[in-house]
Amino acid sequence: MLTKASAELTLFDTLSRLSFARAAKLLGAEGSRLIMTGGKHDIDIASQVEFDQQRFRLAINGSAVTLALSPTARDRLEWHCNTCDAPCEHAGAAFSLILEEKLALGLAGAPPERVPVEALADDALVAQAIAERQERARNEKMRVRSLQPQQIWTDYTLTNAASGKSYRVALRGWQPGESYCSCPDFRKNTLGTCKHILHVLEKVRRRFTESARNRPYRQRQICDPGMRRRPPAVLLRRGGEGGALFLHHPEGGQRPGETQRGAHLRPDRRRQFLRRA
C-alpha cells in the first residue's frame, strides 16, 4: 500500500487522520478543554456543515469556523473563526465534531451501498438507522467505566478514544427505549438507542453470565414512601433581619437543633438544606 507524502495529502486525507492530541495542539494550550467544551454543542451535520475538497465549514451560534489546507500552517491545517481572534469554543466544537463523526462525514472509509431512504418503509428505515449505529459501535474505540462493576444494570461512562468526549449511559435493559444516554444523538433520533448504548450492551453481553443478563432491572426504593407525604418544611427567620434561621414543619413545628443548623447556612446552601428536610 502506497503512502502519500505530506504535501500530497488532501483535506479529506488530513482530517481523516486527525487525532485528539493533534487537534488539541492546533488550538494551543487550552486545546483539550476547548474541544471537550465545544463537544457539548448539539450540531446537525446536514444543516450546519459544508464540506468539500477545499474547506470544512461549521456554522454555530452565529459564528462560522473554517478549516482548510495551508502550506504555511502547522501540519498544513489552518482553522479560522470569523467572530473570535483567539482559540475558542466554536473551533473546539468543529474539531470535536470531526473527531466524533468521521464516519458520518465520510472520513472513515467508503460507506456500503444502501437503499435510498425514499424507497424504505418506516420499519426498514428504523432498521437501517440502528444498523448504522451498530456499525459505529463496533468500529469506534471507546473506553467504558462502570459505576458498579458487579452489576449489569447500572450507569456507565463512555469516553471516545478519538475525540476525548465522554457520555453517561444508564443501562436498564436490552430493548430500545429501556436505557438512556446523554449524547445528542440519543436525544433527537427517536430510536431509543445510540452507538454508546449499543457499545455498552455488547461489552456486558460478553462479560456477564446468562443468568445475570436475563435478570431484569429493578428500580430501588431510596426513601420511605411516608416521607413523601409530609408537607415541606419552610425556612423562617426569628426576630427580623439578622435573626436566627429555623425550619418550621407544618406537622411538628421546629425540630431540635434545627435553629443552629439553619442559622449558619450561606444563602447558596439553604436550598440544599431545605431539600434534605
PDB file of C-alpha atoms in Angstrom:
ATOM      1  CA  MET A   1       0.000   0.000   0.000  1.00  0.00           C
ATOM      2  CA  LEU A   2       1.444   3.363  -1.071  1.00  0.00           C
ATOM      3  CA  THR A   3       1.590   6.181   1.459  1.00  0.00           C
ATOM      4  CA  LYS A   4       1.113   9.735   0.273  1.00  0.00           C
ATOM      5  CA  ALA A   5       3.728  12.341   1.070  1.00  0.00           C
ATOM      6  CA  SER A   6       2.571  15.056   3.448  1.00  0.00           C
ATOM      7  CA  ALA A   7       2.434  17.636   0.656  1.00  0.00           C
ATOM      8  CA  GLU A   8       0.140  15.370  -1.379  1.00  0.00           C
ATOM      9  CA  LEU A   9      -2.492  14.883   1.316  1.00  0.00           C
ATOM     10  CA  THR A  10      -5.907  16.331   0.549  1.00  0.00           C
ATOM     11  CA  LEU A  11      -8.151  17.963   3.135  1.00  0.00           C
ATOM     12  CA  PHE A  12     -10.090  14.694   3.382  1.00  0.00           C
ATOM     13  CA  ASP A  13      -6.845  12.783   3.977  1.00  0.00           C
ATOM     14  CA  THR A  14      -5.705  15.236   6.633  1.00  0.00           C
ATOM     15  CA  LEU A  15      -8.970  15.279   8.573  1.00  0.00           C
ATOM     16  CA  SER A  16      -9.378  11.507   8.374  1.00  0.00           C
ATOM     17  CA  ARG A  17      -6.003  11.144  10.139  1.00  0.00           C
ATOM     18  CA  LEU A  18      -6.690  13.837  12.714  1.00  0.00           C
ATOM     19  CA  SER A  19      -6.284  12.693  16.324  1.00  0.00           C
ATOM     20  CA  PHE A  20      -7.411  14.306  19.557  1.00  0.00           C
ATOM     21  CA  ALA A  21      -3.839  15.143  20.570  1.00  0.00           C
ATOM     22  CA  ARG A  22      -3.081  16.751  17.224  1.00  0.00           C
ATOM     23  CA  ALA A  23      -6.304  18.773  17.215  1.00  0.00           C
ATOM     24  CA  ALA A  24      -5.596  19.987  20.748  1.00  0.00           C
ATOM     25  CA  LYS A  25      -2.147  21.217  19.682  1.00  0.00           C
ATOM     26  CA  LEU A  26      -3.674  23.190  16.824  1.00  0.00           C
ATOM     27  CA  LEU A  27      -5.804  25.065  19.377  1.00  0.00           C
ATOM     28  CA  GLY A  28      -2.938  25.848  21.734  1.00  0.00           C
ATOM     29  CA  ALA A  29      -2.573  25.470  25.489  1.00  0.00           C
ATOM     30  CA  GLU A  30      -6.331  25.294  26.118  1.00  0.00           C
ATOM     31  CA  GLY A  31      -6.969  22.960  23.201  1.00  0.00           C
ATOM     32  CA  SER A  32      -8.113  19.920  25.164  1.00  0.00           C
ATOM     33  CA  ARG A  33     -10.564  21.947  27.232  1.00  0.00           C
ATOM     34  CA  LEU A  34     -11.950  23.773  24.179  1.00  0.00           C
ATOM     35  CA  ILE A  35     -12.581  20.503  22.345  1.00  0.00           C
ATOM     36  CA  MET A  36     -14.313  18.981  25.365  1.00  0.00           C
ATOM     37  CA  THR A  37     -16.431  22.097  25.920  1.00  0.00           C
ATOM     38  CA  GLY A  38     -17.210  22.505  22.232  1.00  0.00           C
ATOM     39  CA  GLY A  39     -18.299  18.887  22.088  1.00  0.00           C
ATOM     40  CA  LYS A  40     -21.301  19.686  24.278  1.00  0.00           C
ATOM     41  CA  HIS A  41     -22.990  21.559  21.423  1.00  0.00           C
ATOM     42  CA  ASP A  42     -25.782  19.767  19.600  1.00  0.00           C
ATOM     43  CA  ILE A  43     -24.829  20.001  15.909  1.00  0.00           C
ATOM     44  CA  ASP A  44     -26.889  18.943  12.904  1.00  0.00           C
ATOM     45  CA  ILE A  45     -24.440  17.959  10.177  1.00  0.00           C
ATOM     46  CA  ALA A  46     -26.940  18.319   7.336  1.00  0.00           C
ATOM     47  CA  SER A  47     -27.817  21.941   8.094  1.00  0.00           C
ATOM     48  CA  GLN A  48     -24.701  23.306   9.818  1.00  0.00           C
ATOM     49  CA  VAL A  49     -21.783  21.737   7.953  1.00  0.00           C
ATOM     50  CA  GLU A  50     -20.374  22.380   4.477  1.00  0.00           C
ATOM     51  CA  PHE A  51     -17.558  20.063   3.445  1.00  0.00           C
ATOM     52  CA  ASP A  52     -15.718  19.660   0.146  1.00  0.00           C
ATOM     53  CA  GLN A  53     -12.157  19.235  -1.113  1.00  0.00           C
ATOM     54  CA  GLN A  54     -11.336  22.887  -0.405  1.00  0.00           C
ATOM     55  CA  ARG A  55     -12.722  23.524   3.060  1.00  0.00           C
ATOM     56  CA  PHE A  56     -14.694  22.329   6.062  1.00  0.00           C
ATOM     57  CA  ARG A  57     -17.126  24.927   7.416  1.00  0.00           C
ATOM     58  CA  LEU A  58     -19.252  24.743  10.565  1.00  0.00           C
ATOM     59  CA  ALA A  59     -21.941  27.321  11.345  1.00  0.00           C
ATOM     60  CA  ILE A  60     -22.507  27.511  15.095  1.00  0.00           C
ATOM     61  CA  ASN A  61     -24.227  30.102  17.303  1.00  0.00           C
ATOM     62  CA  GLY A  62     -23.819  32.934  14.812  1.00  0.00           C
ATOM     63  CA  SER A  63     -20.185  32.086  14.102  1.00  0.00           C
ATOM     64  CA  ALA A  64     -18.528  30.203  11.267  1.00  0.00           C
ATOM     65  CA  VAL A  65     -15.429  28.047  11.720  1.00  0.00           C
ATOM     66  CA  THR A  66     -13.466  27.131   8.605  1.00  0.00           C
ATOM     67  CA  LEU A  67     -10.730  24.517   8.219  1.00  0.00           C
ATOM     68  CA  ALA A  68      -8.567  24.396   5.102  1.00  0.00           C
ATOM     69  CA  LEU A  69      -5.116  23.336   3.979  1.00  0.00           C
ATOM     70  CA  SER A  70      -2.327  25.887   4.035  1.00  0.00           C
ATOM     71  CA  PRO A  71       1.354  25.263   3.244  1.00  0.00           C
ATOM     72  CA  THR A  72       2.405  27.703   5.990  1.00  0.00           C
ATOM     73  CA  ALA A  73       0.160  26.368   8.764  1.00  0.00           C
ATOM     74  CA  ARG A  74       1.108  23.853  11.416  1.00  0.00           C
ATOM     75  CA  ASP A  75       0.620  20.346   9.977  1.00  0.00           C
ATOM     76  CA  ARG A  76      -0.648  22.156   6.853  1.00  0.00           C
ATOM     77  CA  LEU A  77      -4.057  22.539   8.517  1.00  0.00           C
ATOM     78  CA  GLU A  78      -5.383  26.030   9.210  1.00  0.00           C
ATOM     79  CA  TRP A  79      -8.533  26.965  11.121  1.00  0.00           C
ATOM     80  CA  HIS A  80     -10.340  30.298  11.411  1.00  0.00           C
ATOM     81  CA  CYS A  81     -13.346  31.569  13.378  1.00  0.00           C
ATOM     82  CA  ASN A  82     -14.994  34.667  11.934  1.00  0.00           C
ATOM     83  CA  THR A  83     -16.022  36.053  15.346  1.00  0.00           C
ATOM     84  CA  CYS A  84     -13.046  35.216  17.576  1.00  0.00           C
ATOM     85  CA  ASP A  85      -9.426  36.345  17.464  1.00  0.00           C
ATOM     86  CA  ALA A  86      -8.100  33.547  19.685  1.00  0.00           C
ATOM     87  CA  PRO A  87      -8.714  29.803  20.058  1.00  0.00           C
ATOM     88  CA  CYS A  88     -12.359  29.486  21.016  1.00  0.00           C
ATOM     89  CA  GLU A  89     -15.173  27.117  21.848  1.00  0.00           C
ATOM     90  CA  HIS A  90     -16.512  27.409  18.280  1.00  0.00           C
ATOM     91  CA  ALA A  91     -13.268  25.996  16.901  1.00  0.00           C
ATOM     92  CA  GLY A  92     -13.314  23.367  19.636  1.00  0.00           C
ATOM     93  CA  ALA A  93     -16.792  22.332  18.503  1.00  0.00           C
ATOM     94  CA  ALA A  94     -15.586  21.967  14.908  1.00  0.00           C
ATOM     95  CA  PHE A  95     -12.664  19.747  15.873  1.00  0.00           C
ATOM     96  CA  SER A  96     -14.826  17.744  18.273  1.00  0.00           C
ATOM     97  CA  LEU A  97     -17.372  17.103  15.529  1.00  0.00           C
ATOM     98  CA  ILE A  98     -14.695  15.922  13.103  1.00  0.00           C
ATOM     99  CA  LEU A  99     -13.154  13.594  15.686  1.00  0.00           C
ATOM    100  CA  GLU A 100     -16.501  12.178  16.802  1.00  0.00           C
ATOM    101  CA  GLU A 101     -18.314  11.942  13.463  1.00  0.00           C
ATOM    102  CA  LYS A 102     -15.700  10.761  10.964  1.00  0.00           C
ATOM    103  CA  LEU A 103     -17.995   8.044   9.665  1.00  0.00           C
ATOM    104  CA  ALA A 104     -20.913  10.425   9.163  1.00  0.00           C
ATOM    105  CA  LEU A 105     -18.624  12.953   7.443  1.00  0.00           C
ATOM    106  CA  GLY A 106     -17.218  10.339   5.070  1.00  0.00           C
ATOM    107  CA  LEU A 107     -13.771  10.375   6.665  1.00  0.00           C
ATOM    108  CA  ALA A 108     -13.704   6.764   7.860  1.00  0.00           C
ATOM    109  CA  GLY A 109     -13.797   4.824   4.614  1.00  0.00           C
ATOM    110  CA  ALA A 110     -16.410   4.431   1.921  1.00  0.00           C
ATOM    111  CA  PRO A 111     -19.822   3.506   3.352  1.00  0.00           C
ATOM    112  CA  PRO A 112     -21.547   0.392   1.996  1.00  0.00           C
ATOM    113  CA  GLU A 113     -24.181   0.701  -0.696  1.00  0.00           C
ATOM    114  CA  ARG A 114     -27.560   1.403   0.845  1.00  0.00           C
ATOM    115  CA  VAL A 115     -31.092   1.569  -0.442  1.00  0.00           C
ATOM    116  CA  PRO A 116     -32.179   5.217  -0.868  1.00  0.00           C
ATOM    117  CA  VAL A 117     -34.090   6.491   2.154  1.00  0.00           C
ATOM    118  CA  GLU A 118     -37.047   7.476  -0.023  1.00  0.00           C
ATOM    119  CA  ALA A 119     -37.534   3.839  -1.041  1.00  0.00           C
ATOM    120  CA  LEU A 120     -37.672   2.474   2.506  1.00  0.00           C
ATOM    121  CA  ALA A 121     -40.757   1.740   4.584  1.00  0.00           C
ATOM    122  CA  ASP A 122     -40.808   3.039   8.161  1.00  0.00           C
ATOM    123  CA  ASP A 123     -39.676  -0.264   9.712  1.00  0.00           C
ATOM    124  CA  ALA A 124     -36.855  -0.630   7.199  1.00  0.00           C
ATOM    125  CA  LEU A 125     -35.769   2.959   7.777  1.00  0.00           C
ATOM    126  CA  VAL A 126     -35.535   2.369  11.534  1.00  0.00           C
ATOM    127  CA  ALA A 127     -33.642  -0.896  10.969  1.00  0.00           C
ATOM    128  CA  GLN A 128     -31.131   0.866   8.711  1.00  0.00           C
ATOM    129  CA  ALA A 129     -30.603   3.687  11.215  1.00  0.00           C
ATOM    130  CA  ILE A 130     -29.954   1.194  14.023  1.00  0.00           C
ATOM    131  CA  ALA A 131     -27.632  -0.849  11.785  1.00  0.00           C
ATOM    132  CA  GLU A 132     -25.561   2.276  11.089  1.00  0.00           C
ATOM    133  CA  ARG A 133     -25.183   2.882  14.816  1.00  0.00           C
ATOM    134  CA  GLN A 134     -24.308  -0.759  15.432  1.00  0.00           C
ATOM    135  CA  GLU A 135     -21.536  -0.448  12.858  1.00  0.00           C
ATOM    136  CA  ARG A 136     -20.144   2.620  14.597  1.00  0.00           C
ATOM    137  CA  ALA A 137     -20.442   0.926  17.987  1.00  0.00           C
ATOM    138  CA  ARG A 138     -18.284  -1.930  16.680  1.00  0.00           C
ATOM    139  CA  ASN A 139     -15.684   0.145  14.855  1.00  0.00           C
ATOM    140  CA  GLU A 140     -15.103   3.139  17.118  1.00  0.00           C
ATOM    141  CA  LYS A 141     -12.790   2.799  20.099  1.00  0.00           C
ATOM    142  CA  MET A 142     -14.423   3.712  23.399  1.00  0.00           C
ATOM    143  CA  ARG A 143     -13.321   3.357  26.994  1.00  0.00           C
ATOM    144  CA  VAL A 144     -16.060   2.108  29.309  1.00  0.00           C
ATOM    145  CA  ARG A 145     -16.158   2.625  33.075  1.00  0.00           C
ATOM    146  CA  SER A 146     -18.905   1.117  35.214  1.00  0.00           C
ATOM    147  CA  LEU A 147     -20.280   2.839  38.299  1.00  0.00           C
ATOM    148  CA  GLN A 148     -20.934  -0.602  39.837  1.00  0.00           C
ATOM    149  CA  PRO A 149     -18.687  -3.177  38.117  1.00  0.00           C
ATOM    150  CA  GLN A 150     -20.509  -6.132  39.682  1.00  0.00           C
ATOM    151  CA  GLN A 151     -23.899  -5.005  38.362  1.00  0.00           C
ATOM    152  CA  ILE A 152     -25.053  -5.246  34.760  1.00  0.00           C
ATOM    153  CA  TRP A 153     -27.890  -2.714  35.032  1.00  0.00           C
ATOM    154  CA  THR A 154     -26.088   0.376  36.268  1.00  0.00           C
ATOM    155  CA  ASP A 155     -24.600   3.629  34.968  1.00  0.00           C
ATOM    156  CA  TYR A 156     -21.566   3.685  32.695  1.00  0.00           C
ATOM    157  CA  THR A 157     -19.245   6.426  31.481  1.00  0.00           C
ATOM    158  CA  LEU A 158     -18.053   6.117  27.888  1.00  0.00           C
ATOM    159  CA  THR A 159     -15.108   8.098  26.550  1.00  0.00           C
ATOM    160  CA  ASN A 160     -14.458   8.216  22.825  1.00  0.00           C
ATOM    161  CA  ALA A 161     -10.772   7.445  22.289  1.00  0.00           C
ATOM    162  CA  ALA A 162     -10.602   9.677  19.207  1.00  0.00           C
ATOM    163  CA  SER A 163     -12.413  12.785  20.439  1.00  0.00           C
ATOM    164  CA  GLY A 164     -11.982  12.516  24.208  1.00  0.00           C
ATOM    165  CA  LYS A 165     -15.692  13.231  24.695  1.00  0.00           C
ATOM    166  CA  SER A 166     -17.498  11.412  27.491  1.00  0.00           C
ATOM    167  CA  TYR A 167     -21.157  10.479  27.877  1.00  0.00           C
ATOM    168  CA  ARG A 168     -23.210   8.781  30.579  1.00  0.00           C
ATOM    169  CA  VAL A 169     -25.171   5.647  29.744  1.00  0.00           C
ATOM    170  CA  ALA A 170     -27.845   4.412  32.148  1.00  0.00           C
ATOM    171  CA  LEU A 171     -28.205   0.774  31.131  1.00  0.00           C
ATOM    172  CA  ARG A 172     -31.576  -0.666  32.104  1.00  0.00           C
ATOM    173  CA  GLY A 173     -32.436  -3.335  29.524  1.00  0.00           C
ATOM    174  CA  TRP A 174     -31.763  -4.914  26.137  1.00  0.00           C
ATOM    175  CA  GLN A 175     -34.556  -3.306  24.145  1.00  0.00           C
ATOM    176  CA  PRO A 176     -34.595   0.173  22.540  1.00  0.00           C
ATOM    177  CA  GLY A 177     -36.172   2.704  24.860  1.00  0.00           C
ATOM    178  CA  GLU A 178     -35.149   0.954  28.077  1.00  0.00           C
ATOM    179  CA  SER A 179     -31.789   2.688  28.504  1.00  0.00           C
ATOM    180  CA  TYR A 180     -30.609   6.296  28.369  1.00  0.00           C
ATOM    181  CA  CYS A 181     -27.561   8.134  27.009  1.00  0.00           C
ATOM    182  CA  SER A 182     -26.580  11.765  27.487  1.00  0.00           C
ATOM    183  CA  CYS A 183     -25.330  12.151  23.888  1.00  0.00           C
ATOM    184  CA  PRO A 184     -27.074  14.496  21.399  1.00  0.00           C
ATOM    185  CA  ASP A 185     -27.889  11.652  19.000  1.00  0.00           C
ATOM    186  CA  PHE A 186     -29.932   9.803  21.621  1.00  0.00           C
ATOM    187  CA  ARG A 187     -31.901  12.946  22.452  1.00  0.00           C
ATOM    188  CA  LYS A 188     -33.054  13.564  18.901  1.00  0.00           C
ATOM    189  CA  ASN A 189     -33.008  10.321  16.880  1.00  0.00           C
ATOM    190  CA  THR A 190     -36.271   8.841  18.352  1.00  0.00           C
ATOM    191  CA  LEU A 191     -34.763   5.332  18.067  1.00  0.00           C
ATOM    192  CA  GLY A 192     -34.421   4.763  21.794  1.00  0.00           C
ATOM    193  CA  THR A 193     -30.767   3.828  21.369  1.00  0.00           C
ATOM    194  CA  CYS A 194     -27.416   5.104  20.081  1.00  0.00           C
ATOM    195  CA  LYS A 195     -23.903   3.842  19.381  1.00  0.00           C
ATOM    196  CA  HIS A 196     -22.887   4.346  23.022  1.00  0.00           C
ATOM    197  CA  ILE A 197     -25.728   2.220  24.405  1.00  0.00           C
ATOM    198  CA  LEU A 198     -25.083  -0.435  21.760  1.00  0.00           C
ATOM    199  CA  HIS A 199     -21.370  -0.447  22.588  1.00  0.00           C
ATOM    200  CA  VAL A 200     -22.051  -0.984  26.297  1.00  0.00           C
ATOM    201  CA  LEU A 201     -24.624  -3.696  25.571  1.00  0.00           C
ATOM    202  CA  GLU A 202     -22.060  -5.621  23.554  1.00  0.00           C
ATOM    203  CA  LYS A 203     -19.472  -5.265  26.327  1.00  0.00           C
ATOM    204  CA  VAL A 204     -21.790  -6.529  29.071  1.00  0.00           C
ATOM    205  CA  ARG A 205     -23.091  -9.314  26.822  1.00  0.00           C
ATOM    206  CA  ARG A 206     -19.579 -10.763  26.747  1.00  0.00           C
ATOM    207  CA  ARG A 207     -18.757 -10.086  30.379  1.00  0.00           C
ATOM    208  CA  PHE A 208     -21.801 -11.230  32.374  1.00  0.00           C
ATOM    209  CA  THR A 209     -23.292 -14.697  32.717  1.00  0.00           C
ATOM    210  CA  GLU A 210     -26.550 -15.695  31.061  1.00  0.00           C
ATOM    211  CA  SER A 211     -28.269 -15.617  34.445  1.00  0.00           C
ATOM    212  CA  ALA A 212     -27.182 -12.008  35.042  1.00  0.00           C
ATOM    213  CA  ARG A 213     -28.137 -10.988  31.507  1.00  0.00           C
ATOM    214  CA  ASN A 214     -31.639 -12.407  31.906  1.00  0.00           C
ATOM    215  CA  ARG A 215     -32.253 -10.717  35.249  1.00  0.00           C
ATOM    216  CA  PRO A 216     -34.439  -7.617  34.657  1.00  0.00           C
ATOM    217  CA  TYR A 217     -33.630  -4.214  36.067  1.00  0.00           C
ATOM    218  CA  ARG A 218     -35.469  -3.341  39.260  1.00  0.00           C
ATOM    219  CA  GLN A 219     -35.757   0.207  40.498  1.00  0.00           C
ATOM    220  CA  ARG A 220     -34.710   0.601  44.097  1.00  0.00           C
ATOM    221  CA  GLN A 221     -36.831   2.342  46.717  1.00  0.00           C
ATOM    222  CA  ILE A 222     -34.492   5.023  48.038  1.00  0.00           C
ATOM    223  CA  CYS A 223     -36.691   6.579  50.722  1.00  0.00           C
ATOM    224  CA  ASP A 224     -39.644   5.854  52.971  1.00  0.00           C
ATOM    225  CA  PRO A 225     -42.841   6.450  50.942  1.00  0.00           C
ATOM    226  CA  GLY A 226     -44.387   8.028  54.024  1.00  0.00           C
ATOM    227  CA  MET A 227     -41.795  10.789  53.976  1.00  0.00           C
ATOM    228  CA  ARG A 228     -43.020  11.960  50.585  1.00  0.00           C
ATOM    229  CA  ARG A 229     -46.434  12.780  52.044  1.00  0.00           C
ATOM    230  CA  ARG A 230     -45.048  15.032  54.767  1.00  0.00           C
ATOM    231  CA  PRO A 231     -45.625  18.729  53.926  1.00  0.00           C
ATOM    232  CA  PRO A 232     -42.381  20.517  53.048  1.00  0.00           C
ATOM    233  CA  ALA A 233     -40.501  22.476  55.679  1.00  0.00           C
ATOM    234  CA  VAL A 234     -40.297  26.263  55.432  1.00  0.00           C
ATOM    235  CA  LEU A 235     -37.162  28.246  56.280  1.00  0.00           C
ATOM    236  CA  LEU A 236     -38.095  31.185  58.535  1.00  0.00           C
ATOM    237  CA  ARG A 237     -36.170  33.915  60.358  1.00  0.00           C
ATOM    238  CA  ARG A 238     -36.809  34.669  64.033  1.00  0.00           C
ATOM    239  CA  GLY A 239     -36.642  38.296  65.198  1.00  0.00           C
ATOM    240  CA  GLY A 240     -36.493  40.096  61.847  1.00  0.00           C
ATOM    241  CA  GLU A 241     -33.410  40.904  59.772  1.00  0.00           C
ATOM    242  CA  GLY A 242     -30.304  39.332  61.276  1.00  0.00           C
ATOM    243  CA  GLY A 243     -32.269  36.872  63.391  1.00  0.00           C
ATOM    244  CA  ALA A 244     -31.574  33.168  63.570  1.00  0.00           C
ATOM    245  CA  LEU A 245     -32.896  30.911  60.836  1.00  0.00           C
ATOM    246  CA  PHE A 246     -35.020  27.905  61.711  1.00  0.00           C
ATOM    247  CA  LEU A 247     -37.060  25.249  59.917  1.00  0.00           C
ATOM    248  CA  HIS A 248     -40.798  25.246  60.509  1.00  0.00           C
ATOM    249  CA  HIS A 249     -42.561  21.927  59.880  1.00  0.00           C
ATOM    250  CA  PRO A 250     -46.348  22.304  59.431  1.00  0.00           C
ATOM    251  CA  GLU A 251     -46.921  18.981  61.189  1.00  0.00           C
ATOM    252  CA  GLY A 252     -44.462  19.261  64.032  1.00  0.00           C
ATOM    253  CA  GLY A 253     -43.071  22.762  64.447  1.00  0.00           C
ATOM    254  CA  GLN A 254     -39.346  23.239  64.860  1.00  0.00           C
ATOM    255  CA  ARG A 255     -37.187  20.169  65.312  1.00  0.00           C
ATOM    256  CA  PRO A 256     -34.458  20.061  67.977  1.00  0.00           C
ATOM    257  CA  GLY A 257     -31.170  21.528  66.821  1.00  0.00           C
ATOM    258  CA  GLU A 258     -32.520  22.946  63.570  1.00  0.00           C
ATOM    259  CA  THR A 259     -32.128  26.578  64.643  1.00  0.00           C
ATOM    260  CA  GLN A 260     -28.398  26.091  64.990  1.00  0.00           C
ATOM    261  CA  ARG A 261     -28.110  24.040  61.826  1.00  0.00           C
ATOM    262  CA  GLY A 262     -30.025  26.518  59.697  1.00  0.00           C
ATOM    263  CA  ALA A 263     -28.637  29.718  61.187  1.00  0.00           C
ATOM    264  CA  HIS A 264     -25.143  29.333  59.816  1.00  0.00           C
ATOM    265  CA  LEU A 265     -26.045  28.371  56.265  1.00  0.00           C
ATOM    266  CA  ARG A 266     -24.826  30.536  53.402  1.00  0.00           C
ATOM    267  CA  PRO A 267     -27.656  31.681  51.084  1.00  0.00           C
ATOM    268  CA  ASP A 268     -26.452  29.379  48.305  1.00  0.00           C
ATOM    269  CA  ARG A 269     -26.658  26.388  50.682  1.00  0.00           C
ATOM    270  CA  ARG A 270     -30.150  26.990  52.038  1.00  0.00           C
ATOM    271  CA  ARG A 271     -31.920  25.436  49.067  1.00  0.00           C
ATOM    272  CA  GLN A 272     -29.963  22.208  49.509  1.00  0.00           C
ATOM    273  CA  PHE A 273     -30.688  22.276  53.228  1.00  0.00           C
ATOM    274  CA  LEU A 274     -34.425  22.507  52.615  1.00  0.00           C
ATOM    275  CA  ARG A 275     -34.359  19.651  50.134  1.00  0.00           C
ATOM    276  CA  ARG A 276     -32.939  17.373  52.807  1.00  0.00           C
ATOM    277  CA  ALA A 277     -35.512  18.424  55.370  1.00  0.00           C
TER     278      ALA A 277
END
